[in-house]
Amino acid sequence: MHDPDREAASGELARFRQEFYDCVTARADVLFELADAVLCADGPVTSLVDLTLTPEHRRGHGALYDGLNSGRIDVARLRVDLARLSLPRTDDGRIVLAVDVSPWLRSDAATSAERLFCHVYGRAKSASQFIPGWPYSFVVALESGRTSWTAMLDAVRLGPADDATAVTAEQLRAVVDRLVTAGHWTNGDPNILIVMDSGYDVTRLAFVLADLPVEVLGRIRSDRVLRLPKLPRLPGVNGRPPKHGPEFALAKPATWPEPQHTTTTETTRYGTARADSWDRLHPRLTHRTCWLNHDGELPVIEGTLLRLQVDHLPGNRNPDPVWLWSSATDATGQDVDRWWRSYLRRFDLEHTFRLFKQTLGWTRPKIRTPEAADRWTWIVIAAHTQLRLARPLVEDLRRPWEKPAAPGRLTPARVRRDFRNIRPTVTLPARAPKPGKPGPGRPPGRKNRKPAARHDVGKTVKRDLTIAQHQGQKG
């Protein structure tokens, strides 16, 4: 039976597989088959060497490690290919992006370079710790509605010399530019919404990305103090005009004026959701941290403040209010509802991280060099992208104890179960392996006389001047 949608999905999957193969400029066959082994393995990926036992990987374990250590992937070209694929949109045609950092923990890898101390939450309440690892910043496009799918667009590993805010701004700018070039956004379309959780300097990102067609929405801490717009100057008052208005302390309701908009929504998961918004609130900036090298007068970055309160959380937990700040101003009640709903959709990225780590085995390999870790990360991203493109093509191979899924509502793990069956129907560009034999290796009894170098963990770049010295030079 002729099905245009199925044929279009099959064609898009076949094109991406060919483009991914063309992006691998060295050891292409083994790395491409490695991605297929990730997609077709029975059960979660637990080690790299086990992937060589799958029928889809026709080469030995030596070739696999040689591909990861010595292969090359044209990441710039692969990023362009990802941006050209079809993207999910909201009901009003808006693209919603989410950015977050997920660590690849390597606490026992003293010979691995460029590791940082990654923040990890502990099991107890308010317990956290810092473990060495490689942090990666991911950017995805979110779908509307409750789902575990995201469209992966970019990944950048944060190094010891990187400023996290500057790297995130550069990454988001590059992603938006590629989406515009690919034709996903044109003049007259709604602005692209970028959502993020706490930990990001949302006002700094809004200032740096102000020339792009984007709106930035992020969660802020509940102990922040913002400023209201400055009051009109009365006639006959002398002195310097004020730059900031009265304080708005998030922890002190007595400082809150009446909100411009208040919306209530009945939800099936959280009960009644109440959202209050205040327009044109801004932080009072100082010449510290990321604004240390800013020349001239510091800007006033105005936005909309949201306070979201729900009746209950899953597990009957008492919820605390969530504070959000958006770079857009003059918002309507409809904008307020769209913002907090989009923020909740940001947590779909957590499902992607869980899939990467628990099913696709992103953090399972004990890879030594950060360059090999980058190659493996992009192989996992390419595998996840193929799962997303294969959603309309697979059948639901559910377990006897699993409930049937509605058409188009299969989870990534259930799509992966049937990928082996559709793989022969799409492009298979990898060539057959040539006959060979393993190398001799190190002779028995001879010790390794060139031990690997050991590397310290953490930041390696310090400021030339302290904040006091820097301010003294400016004065």
Tab-separated table of C-alpha atoms in Angstrom:
chain	number	residue	atom	x	y	z
A	1	MET	CA	0.000	0.000	0.000
A	2	HIS	CA	1.359	3.405	-0.994
A	3	ASP	CA	2.013	5.559	2.101
A	4	PRO	CA	3.552	8.974	1.290
A	5	ASP	CA	4.397	9.741	4.934
A	6	ARG	CA	6.207	6.446	5.395
A	7	GLU	CA	8.137	6.877	2.159
A	8	ALA	CA	9.155	10.409	3.158
A	9	ALA	CA	10.354	9.190	6.566
A	10	SER	CA	12.278	6.330	4.972
A	11	GLY	CA	13.911	8.706	2.498
A	12	GLU	CA	14.930	11.144	5.222
A	13	LEU	CA	16.445	8.323	7.305
A	14	ALA	CA	18.346	6.970	4.285
A	15	ARG	CA	19.700	10.430	3.421
A	16	PHE	CA	20.901	11.056	6.960
A	17	ARG	CA	22.649	7.681	7.118
A	18	GLN	CA	24.522	8.475	3.907
A	19	GLU	CA	25.372	11.979	5.132
A	20	PHE	CA	26.620	10.616	8.441
A	21	TYR	CA	28.848	8.136	6.586
A	22	ASP	CA	30.216	10.956	4.415
A	23	CYS	CA	31.005	13.014	7.548
A	24	VAL	CA	33.362	10.315	8.838
A	25	THR	CA	36.569	11.135	6.973
A	26	ALA	CA	38.769	8.435	8.521
A	27	ARG	CA	37.846	4.900	9.672
A	28	ALA	CA	34.394	5.516	8.193
A	29	ASP	CA	33.342	1.879	7.855
A	30	VAL	CA	34.115	0.829	11.409
A	31	LEU	CA	32.597	3.952	13.001
A	32	PHE	CA	29.441	3.692	10.898
A	33	GLU	CA	29.016	0.032	11.817
A	34	LEU	CA	29.653	0.966	15.449
A	35	ALA	CA	26.637	3.276	15.326
A	36	ASP	CA	24.568	0.471	13.772
A	37	ALA	CA	25.705	-1.892	16.515
A	38	VAL	CA	24.500	0.604	19.127
A	39	LEU	CA	21.114	0.719	17.396
A	40	CYS	CA	20.735	-3.047	16.908
A	41	ALA	CA	22.250	-4.496	20.083
A	42	ASP	CA	20.011	-6.625	22.282
A	43	GLY	CA	19.434	-4.698	25.477
A	44	PRO	CA	21.408	-1.775	26.895
A	45	VAL	CA	24.979	-1.170	25.779
A	46	THR	CA	27.294	-2.159	28.618
A	47	SER	CA	30.712	-2.151	26.916
A	48	LEU	CA	32.293	-1.395	23.576
A	49	VAL	CA	33.789	-4.830	23.098
A	50	ASP	CA	30.353	-6.451	23.357
A	51	LEU	CA	29.220	-4.397	20.363
A	52	THR	CA	31.718	-6.235	18.156
A	53	LEU	CA	29.693	-9.433	18.706
A	54	THR	CA	26.572	-8.033	17.028
A	55	PRO	CA	25.968	-9.118	13.405
A	56	GLU	CA	25.850	-5.480	12.289
A	57	HIS	CA	29.488	-4.927	13.362
A	58	ARG	CA	31.574	-7.032	10.983
A	59	ARG	CA	34.980	-6.004	12.282
A	60	GLY	CA	37.021	-6.985	15.310
A	61	HIS	CA	37.472	-5.229	18.600
A	62	GLY	CA	40.898	-3.955	17.545
A	63	ALA	CA	39.408	-2.109	14.596
A	64	LEU	CA	36.735	-0.644	16.883
A	65	TYR	CA	39.234	0.895	19.299
A	66	ASP	CA	41.440	2.002	16.414
A	67	GLY	CA	38.442	3.798	14.886
A	68	LEU	CA	37.652	5.642	18.098
A	69	ASN	CA	41.279	6.570	18.744
A	70	SER	CA	42.376	7.419	15.200
A	71	GLY	CA	39.161	8.091	13.281
A	72	ARG	CA	37.997	11.527	12.223
A	73	ILE	CA	34.477	12.981	12.076
A	74	ASP	CA	33.733	16.245	10.306
A	75	VAL	CA	31.675	17.646	13.188
A	76	ALA	CA	30.951	20.958	11.464
A	77	ARG	CA	29.381	19.157	8.508
A	78	LEU	CA	27.434	16.803	10.789
A	79	ARG	CA	26.005	19.778	12.687
A	80	VAL	CA	24.744	21.242	9.423
A	81	ASP	CA	23.162	17.903	8.514
A	82	LEU	CA	21.362	17.774	11.862
A	83	ALA	CA	20.024	21.310	11.367
A	84	ARG	CA	18.605	20.387	7.952
A	85	LEU	CA	16.407	17.599	9.331
A	86	SER	CA	12.745	18.143	10.142
A	87	LEU	CA	12.248	19.722	13.561
A	88	PRO	CA	9.365	19.571	16.034
A	89	ARG	CA	7.361	22.765	16.581
A	90	THR	CA	4.654	24.000	18.905
A	91	ASP	CA	1.056	24.541	17.851
A	92	ASP	CA	1.800	28.122	16.795
A	93	GLY	CA	4.774	27.025	14.653
A	94	ARG	CA	7.421	28.120	17.150
A	95	ILE	CA	10.760	26.326	17.600
A	96	VAL	CA	11.628	25.675	21.262
A	97	LEU	CA	15.252	24.878	22.106
A	98	ALA	CA	16.632	23.612	25.402
A	99	VAL	CA	20.236	23.723	26.608
A	100	ASP	CA	21.710	21.777	29.490
A	101	VAL	CA	24.955	20.150	30.646
A	102	SER	CA	25.355	16.442	31.369
A	103	PRO	CA	28.632	15.007	32.716
A	104	TRP	CA	30.516	11.925	31.630
A	105	LEU	CA	31.998	11.009	35.022
A	106	ARG	CA	35.590	9.704	34.991
A	107	SER	CA	36.600	9.738	38.648
A	108	ASP	CA	39.245	6.991	38.265
A	109	ALA	CA	40.793	8.168	34.986
A	110	ALA	CA	43.930	9.920	36.202
A	111	THR	CA	45.519	9.625	32.731
A	112	SER	CA	42.603	11.341	30.967
A	113	ALA	CA	43.177	15.006	30.190
A	114	GLU	CA	40.839	18.002	30.421
A	115	ARG	CA	38.625	16.664	33.184
A	116	LEU	CA	36.634	19.041	35.344
A	117	PHE	CA	34.840	18.743	38.666
A	118	CYS	CA	31.214	18.026	37.698
A	119	HIS	CA	28.327	18.794	40.002
A	120	VAL	CA	26.342	15.648	40.813
A	121	TYR	CA	23.299	15.379	43.063
A	122	GLY	CA	23.466	12.828	45.869
A	123	ARG	CA	20.753	10.510	47.095
A	124	ALA	CA	19.968	12.452	50.264
A	125	LYS	CA	17.975	15.680	50.223
A	126	SER	CA	20.114	18.746	49.467
A	127	ALA	CA	23.148	16.465	49.080
A	128	SER	CA	25.540	17.063	46.200
A	129	GLN	CA	29.136	16.359	45.366
A	130	PHE	CA	31.748	17.160	42.746
A	131	ILE	CA	33.202	14.259	40.741
A	132	PRO	CA	35.857	14.503	37.985
A	133	GLY	CA	34.542	14.026	34.482
A	134	TRP	CA	33.923	15.547	31.075
A	135	PRO	CA	30.916	17.918	31.037
A	136	TYR	CA	29.062	18.224	27.730
A	137	SER	CA	26.659	21.010	26.797
A	138	PHE	CA	23.754	19.773	24.653
A	139	VAL	CA	21.238	21.773	22.617
A	140	VAL	CA	18.003	20.072	21.524
A	141	ALA	CA	14.686	21.019	19.944
A	142	LEU	CA	11.691	20.154	22.146
A	143	GLU	CA	8.377	18.662	21.139
A	144	SER	CA	4.990	19.777	22.448
A	145	GLY	CA	3.126	17.586	24.909
A	146	ARG	CA	4.441	14.948	27.295
A	147	THR	CA	7.066	12.895	25.489
A	148	SER	CA	10.529	11.411	25.908
A	149	TRP	CA	11.729	12.556	22.462
A	150	THR	CA	14.009	15.455	21.651
A	151	ALA	CA	15.790	16.455	18.443
A	152	MET	CA	19.518	16.629	19.175
A	153	LEU	CA	21.218	19.566	17.432
A	154	ASP	CA	24.617	20.129	19.027
A	155	ALA	CA	27.051	19.023	21.718
A	156	VAL	CA	30.163	20.784	23.030
A	157	ARG	CA	32.581	19.514	25.644
A	158	LEU	CA	33.521	22.142	28.232
A	159	GLY	CA	37.269	22.355	28.760
A	160	PRO	CA	39.374	23.620	31.672
A	161	ALA	CA	39.968	27.000	30.007
A	162	ASP	CA	36.345	27.619	28.955
A	163	ASP	CA	33.916	30.150	30.360
A	164	ALA	CA	30.648	28.208	30.565
A	165	THR	CA	28.470	31.241	29.794
A	166	ALA	CA	30.609	32.323	26.827
A	167	VAL	CA	30.689	28.780	25.413
A	168	THR	CA	26.907	28.437	25.802
A	169	ALA	CA	26.304	31.774	24.079
A	170	GLU	CA	28.575	30.842	21.175
A	171	GLN	CA	26.952	27.410	20.915
A	172	LEU	CA	23.412	28.816	20.871
A	173	ARG	CA	24.351	31.471	18.318
A	174	ALA	CA	25.815	28.830	16.015
A	175	VAL	CA	22.723	26.599	16.364
A	176	VAL	CA	20.324	29.458	15.601
A	177	ASP	CA	22.418	30.531	12.593
A	178	ARG	CA	22.325	26.993	11.203
A	179	LEU	CA	18.554	26.785	11.692
A	180	VAL	CA	18.071	30.090	9.876
A	181	THR	CA	20.362	28.965	7.055
A	182	ALA	CA	18.429	25.691	6.764
A	183	GLY	CA	15.188	27.641	6.341
A	184	HIS	CA	13.544	26.624	9.624
A	185	TRP	CA	13.104	30.295	10.573
A	186	THR	CA	12.316	33.201	8.251
A	187	ASN	CA	11.245	36.794	8.740
A	188	GLY	CA	7.761	36.955	10.183
A	189	ASP	CA	7.997	33.661	12.087
A	190	PRO	CA	7.668	33.628	15.898
A	191	ASN	CA	10.930	34.078	17.756
A	192	ILE	CA	12.793	30.929	18.728
A	193	LEU	CA	12.332	30.215	22.447
A	194	ILE	CA	15.389	28.990	24.390
A	195	VAL	CA	14.682	27.454	27.806
A	196	MET	CA	17.190	26.514	30.482
A	197	ASP	CA	17.215	25.488	34.110
A	198	SER	CA	18.932	27.227	37.015
A	199	GLY	CA	22.714	27.481	36.862
A	200	TYR	CA	22.821	29.639	33.724
A	201	ASP	CA	23.337	33.401	33.702
A	202	VAL	CA	20.096	33.980	31.816
A	203	THR	CA	20.378	37.780	31.757
A	204	ARG	CA	23.923	37.636	30.361
A	205	LEU	CA	22.779	35.233	27.634
A	206	ALA	CA	19.835	37.508	26.820
A	207	PHE	CA	22.241	40.443	26.421
A	208	VAL	CA	24.722	38.539	24.246
A	209	LEU	CA	22.009	37.014	22.011
A	210	ALA	CA	19.915	40.175	21.717
A	211	ASP	CA	20.649	40.494	17.975
A	212	LEU	CA	19.143	37.068	17.219
A	213	PRO	CA	15.431	36.266	16.744
A	214	VAL	CA	15.261	34.464	20.090
A	215	GLU	CA	13.621	34.744	23.488
A	216	VAL	CA	15.550	33.405	26.492
A	217	LEU	CA	13.663	31.809	29.383
A	218	GLY	CA	15.422	30.454	32.450
A	219	ARG	CA	14.840	29.534	36.044
A	220	ILE	CA	16.395	31.781	38.686
A	221	ARG	CA	17.098	31.191	42.354
A	222	SER	CA	14.372	31.973	44.869
A	223	ASP	CA	16.664	34.257	46.890
A	224	ARG	CA	17.430	36.665	44.034
A	225	VAL	CA	16.741	40.399	44.320
A	226	LEU	CA	15.669	42.173	41.134
A	227	ARG	CA	14.808	45.790	40.457
A	228	LEU	CA	11.566	47.300	39.248
A	229	PRO	CA	11.601	49.998	36.542
A	230	LYS	CA	12.788	53.370	37.757
A	231	LEU	CA	10.070	55.720	38.936
A	232	PRO	CA	9.265	58.848	36.923
A	233	ARG	CA	11.297	61.843	38.002
A	234	LEU	CA	9.250	64.467	39.792
A	235	PRO	CA	9.644	68.110	38.719
A	236	GLY	CA	11.911	70.215	40.874
A	237	VAL	CA	13.950	67.281	42.212
A	238	ASN	CA	17.713	67.822	42.067
A	239	GLY	CA	20.517	65.301	41.907
A	240	ARG	CA	21.421	62.414	39.684
A	241	PRO	CA	18.375	60.589	38.280
A	242	PRO	CA	18.012	57.000	39.551
A	243	LYS	CA	18.953	54.135	37.277
A	244	HIS	CA	16.983	51.433	39.085
A	245	GLY	CA	13.594	51.277	40.713
A	246	PRO	CA	12.588	49.711	44.056
A	247	GLU	CA	13.803	46.278	45.016
A	248	PHE	CA	11.830	43.134	44.216
A	249	ALA	CA	13.044	40.445	46.628
A	250	LEU	CA	11.779	37.041	45.577
A	251	ALA	CA	11.858	35.820	49.180
A	252	LYS	CA	9.956	38.859	50.578
A	253	PRO	CA	6.329	39.086	49.406
A	254	ALA	CA	6.069	42.555	50.980
A	255	THR	CA	8.233	43.909	48.128
A	256	TRP	CA	5.974	42.508	45.400
A	257	PRO	CA	3.600	44.903	43.653
A	258	GLU	CA	0.424	43.657	42.033
A	259	PRO	CA	1.218	41.369	39.081
A	260	GLN	CA	0.360	42.498	35.567
A	261	HIS	CA	-1.083	39.077	34.673
A	262	THR	CA	-2.384	36.144	36.698
A	263	THR	CA	-3.419	32.915	34.998
A	264	THR	CA	-4.769	29.663	36.462
A	265	THR	CA	-4.742	26.346	34.633
A	266	GLU	CA	-6.106	22.954	35.700
A	267	THR	CA	-3.567	20.202	35.040
A	268	THR	CA	-3.874	16.434	35.447
A	269	ARG	CA	-0.384	16.054	36.947
A	270	TYR	CA	0.081	19.084	39.206
A	271	GLY	CA	-3.454	20.204	40.052
A	272	THR	CA	-4.125	23.912	39.680
A	273	ALA	CA	-1.177	25.870	38.270
A	274	ARG	CA	-1.127	29.610	39.056
A	275	ALA	CA	1.261	31.893	37.190
A	276	ASP	CA	1.877	35.545	38.158
A	277	SER	CA	3.980	37.853	36.000
A	278	TRP	CA	5.641	41.224	36.491
A	279	ASP	CA	6.889	43.217	33.519
A	280	ARG	CA	10.263	44.940	32.999
A	281	LEU	CA	12.197	43.611	35.984
A	282	HIS	CA	15.981	43.561	35.763
A	283	PRO	CA	18.978	42.638	37.917
A	284	ARG	CA	21.321	45.294	39.214
A	285	LEU	CA	24.626	44.472	37.526
A	286	THR	CA	28.088	45.151	38.930
A	287	HIS	CA	31.573	44.964	37.443
A	288	ARG	CA	32.160	41.438	38.717
A	289	THR	CA	32.197	37.885	37.322
A	290	CYS	CA	31.224	37.904	33.631
A	291	TRP	CA	30.784	41.712	33.579
A	292	LEU	CA	34.315	42.338	34.823
A	293	ASN	CA	35.684	43.343	31.403
A	294	HIS	CA	32.601	45.223	30.225
A	295	ASP	CA	33.598	48.716	29.086
A	296	GLY	CA	31.394	51.655	29.882
A	297	GLU	CA	28.161	51.749	31.804
A	298	LEU	CA	26.531	48.428	32.555
A	299	PRO	CA	23.265	47.814	30.687
A	300	VAL	CA	19.789	47.526	32.133
A	301	ILE	CA	18.453	44.176	30.887
A	302	GLU	CA	14.694	44.165	31.360
A	303	GLY	CA	12.458	41.136	31.117
A	304	THR	CA	9.366	39.483	32.502
A	305	LEU	CA	9.398	37.732	35.887
A	306	LEU	CA	7.144	34.705	36.415
A	307	ARG	CA	6.130	32.968	39.621
A	308	LEU	CA	4.669	29.495	39.065
A	309	GLN	CA	2.852	27.739	41.921
A	310	VAL	CA	1.161	24.332	41.669
A	311	ASP	CA	-0.964	22.372	44.131
A	312	HIS	CA	1.180	19.256	44.351
A	313	LEU	CA	4.039	17.371	42.745
A	314	PRO	CA	4.202	13.663	41.857
A	315	GLY	CA	4.531	11.684	45.081
A	316	ASN	CA	2.375	14.180	47.040
A	317	ARG	CA	5.358	16.387	47.727
A	318	ASN	CA	4.813	19.939	48.843
A	319	PRO	CA	5.907	22.178	45.980
A	320	ASP	CA	7.925	25.361	46.290
A	321	PRO	CA	7.200	28.160	43.832
A	322	VAL	CA	9.303	28.265	40.676
A	323	TRP	CA	10.665	31.634	39.536
A	324	LEU	CA	11.302	32.162	35.821
A	325	TRP	CA	12.749	35.143	33.948
A	326	SER	CA	12.097	35.813	30.275
A	327	SER	CA	13.973	38.263	28.074
A	328	ALA	CA	10.688	39.324	26.417
A	329	THR	CA	8.686	42.280	27.712
A	330	ASP	CA	5.087	43.465	27.371
A	331	ALA	CA	3.898	39.877	27.672
A	332	THR	CA	0.273	38.808	27.528
A	333	GLY	CA	-1.438	36.134	29.595
A	334	GLN	CA	-1.097	33.764	26.650
A	335	ASP	CA	2.669	34.350	26.603
A	336	VAL	CA	2.882	33.593	30.322
A	337	ASP	CA	1.098	30.262	29.885
A	338	ARG	CA	3.289	29.343	26.924
A	339	TRP	CA	6.465	30.109	28.858
A	340	TRP	CA	5.844	27.972	31.917
A	341	ARG	CA	4.541	25.103	29.779
A	342	SER	CA	7.690	25.294	27.634
A	343	TYR	CA	9.821	25.293	30.765
A	344	LEU	CA	8.180	22.064	31.928
A	345	ARG	CA	8.931	20.538	28.519
A	346	ARG	CA	12.609	21.260	29.190
A	347	PHE	CA	12.695	18.216	31.454
A	348	ASP	CA	12.192	16.005	28.379
A	349	LEU	CA	15.927	16.529	27.905
A	350	GLU	CA	16.468	14.537	31.106
A	351	HIS	CA	14.822	11.536	29.402
A	352	THR	CA	17.326	11.898	26.561
A	353	PHE	CA	20.244	11.951	29.001
A	354	ARG	CA	18.890	8.823	30.703
A	355	LEU	CA	18.557	7.103	27.315
A	356	PHE	CA	22.100	8.098	26.359
A	357	LYS	CA	23.613	6.739	29.565
A	358	GLN	CA	21.454	3.746	30.459
A	359	THR	CA	20.466	2.376	27.025
A	360	LEU	CA	22.873	3.663	24.371
A	361	GLY	CA	25.881	3.405	26.695
A	362	TRP	CA	27.244	6.922	26.224
A	363	THR	CA	29.247	6.940	29.485
A	364	ARG	CA	30.070	3.206	29.565
A	365	PRO	CA	33.401	3.109	27.628
A	366	LYS	CA	36.640	3.663	29.534
A	367	ILE	CA	38.082	5.962	26.897
A	368	ARG	CA	41.320	7.728	27.742
A	369	THR	CA	41.565	10.760	25.473
A	370	PRO	CA	38.947	13.528	25.282
A	371	GLU	CA	39.167	13.462	21.464
A	372	ALA	CA	38.025	9.817	21.419
A	373	ALA	CA	35.265	10.739	23.876
A	374	ASP	CA	34.072	13.409	21.448
A	375	ARG	CA	33.931	10.877	18.594
A	376	TRP	CA	31.954	8.409	20.679
A	377	THR	CA	29.576	11.203	21.763
A	378	TRP	CA	28.800	12.131	18.157
A	379	ILE	CA	28.282	8.456	17.267
A	380	VAL	CA	25.681	8.228	20.038
A	381	ILE	CA	24.056	11.454	18.793
A	382	ALA	CA	23.897	10.048	15.259
A	383	ALA	CA	22.343	6.842	16.596
A	384	HIS	CA	19.733	8.783	18.566
A	385	THR	CA	18.908	10.868	15.501
A	386	GLN	CA	18.308	7.722	13.460
A	387	LEU	CA	15.924	6.472	16.148
A	388	ARG	CA	13.967	9.724	15.890
A	389	LEU	CA	13.761	9.477	12.110
A	390	ALA	CA	12.696	5.817	12.294
A	391	ARG	CA	9.670	6.474	14.506
A	392	PRO	CA	7.085	6.194	11.670
A	393	LEU	CA	8.743	3.053	10.242
A	394	VAL	CA	8.993	0.611	13.154
A	395	GLU	CA	6.475	-1.709	14.740
A	396	ASP	CA	5.740	-1.990	18.450
A	397	LEU	CA	7.642	-5.079	19.632
A	398	ARG	CA	6.359	-4.784	23.162
A	399	ARG	CA	6.983	-7.200	25.979
A	400	PRO	CA	4.006	-9.252	27.235
A	401	TRP	CA	3.786	-7.127	30.384
A	402	GLU	CA	3.943	-3.782	28.562
A	403	LYS	CA	0.906	-1.779	27.547
A	404	PRO	CA	0.330	-1.135	23.836
A	405	ALA	CA	1.497	2.294	22.666
A	406	ALA	CA	-0.598	4.560	20.481
A	407	PRO	CA	0.624	5.090	16.889
A	408	GLY	CA	3.477	7.587	16.899
A	409	ARG	CA	3.899	7.363	20.691
A	410	LEU	CA	6.631	4.740	20.912
A	411	THR	CA	9.483	5.566	23.267
A	412	PRO	CA	13.067	5.641	21.942
A	413	ALA	CA	13.875	2.319	23.611
A	414	ARG	CA	10.897	0.620	21.929
A	415	VAL	CA	11.802	2.091	18.540
A	416	ARG	CA	15.303	0.668	19.002
A	417	ARG	CA	13.914	-2.865	19.389
A	418	ASP	CA	12.681	-2.918	15.803
A	419	PHE	CA	15.538	-0.958	14.179
A	420	ARG	CA	17.323	-4.179	13.243
A	421	ASN	CA	14.329	-5.148	11.079
A	422	ILE	CA	14.198	-1.871	9.113
A	423	ARG	CA	17.974	-1.499	8.749
A	424	PRO	CA	18.219	-3.665	5.567
A	425	THR	CA	15.600	-1.460	3.872
A	426	VAL	CA	17.651	1.754	4.157
A	427	THR	CA	21.099	2.840	3.037
A	428	LEU	CA	24.039	0.592	4.013
A	429	PRO	CA	27.102	2.518	2.796
A	430	ALA	CA	29.750	0.697	4.863
A	431	ARG	CA	31.981	-1.594	2.820
A	432	ALA	CA	32.703	-5.212	3.644
A	433	PRO	CA	35.779	-5.754	5.820
A	434	LYS	CA	39.016	-6.946	4.279
A	435	PRO	CA	40.603	-10.158	5.583
A	436	GLY	CA	43.329	-9.600	8.109
A	437	LYS	CA	44.811	-10.807	11.362
A	438	PRO	CA	45.484	-9.077	14.680
A	439	GLY	CA	48.862	-7.556	15.377
A	440	PRO	CA	51.439	-9.226	17.619
A	441	GLY	CA	50.954	-6.815	20.509
A	442	ARG	CA	53.494	-6.420	23.293
A	443	PRO	CA	55.783	-9.435	23.682
A	444	PRO	CA	55.037	-11.557	26.759
A	445	GLY	CA	57.025	-10.556	29.806
A	446	ARG	CA	57.961	-7.079	28.539
A	447	LYS	CA	56.692	-4.260	30.705
A	448	ASN	CA	55.315	-0.989	29.444
A	449	ARG	CA	58.191	1.469	29.671
A	450	LYS	CA	56.156	4.473	28.512
A	451	PRO	CA	53.456	5.009	31.124
A	452	ALA	CA	50.712	7.443	30.244
A	453	ALA	CA	50.977	10.955	31.580
A	454	ARG	CA	48.746	11.935	34.488
A	455	HIS	CA	46.666	15.090	34.477
A	456	ASP	CA	45.273	17.294	37.209
A	457	VAL	CA	41.545	17.930	37.476
A	458	GLY	CA	39.886	21.329	37.347
A	459	LYS	CA	40.415	24.749	35.900
A	460	THR	CA	43.911	25.543	34.665
A	461	VAL	CA	43.464	29.191	33.661
A	462	LYS	CA	43.473	31.974	36.238
A	463	ARG	CA	42.873	35.701	35.920
A	464	ASP	CA	45.946	37.848	35.557
A	465	LEU	CA	44.528	40.337	38.041
A	466	THR	CA	42.211	40.036	40.999
A	467	ILE	CA	38.863	41.828	40.921
A	468	ALA	CA	40.202	44.569	43.228
A	469	GLN	CA	43.281	45.105	41.044
A	470	HIS	CA	41.149	45.137	37.888
A	471	GLN	CA	38.781	47.735	39.348
A	472	GLY	CA	41.741	49.785	40.536
A	473	GLN	CA	43.165	49.902	37.012
A	474	LYS	CA	39.781	51.040	35.654
A	475	GLY	CA	39.552	53.724	38.319
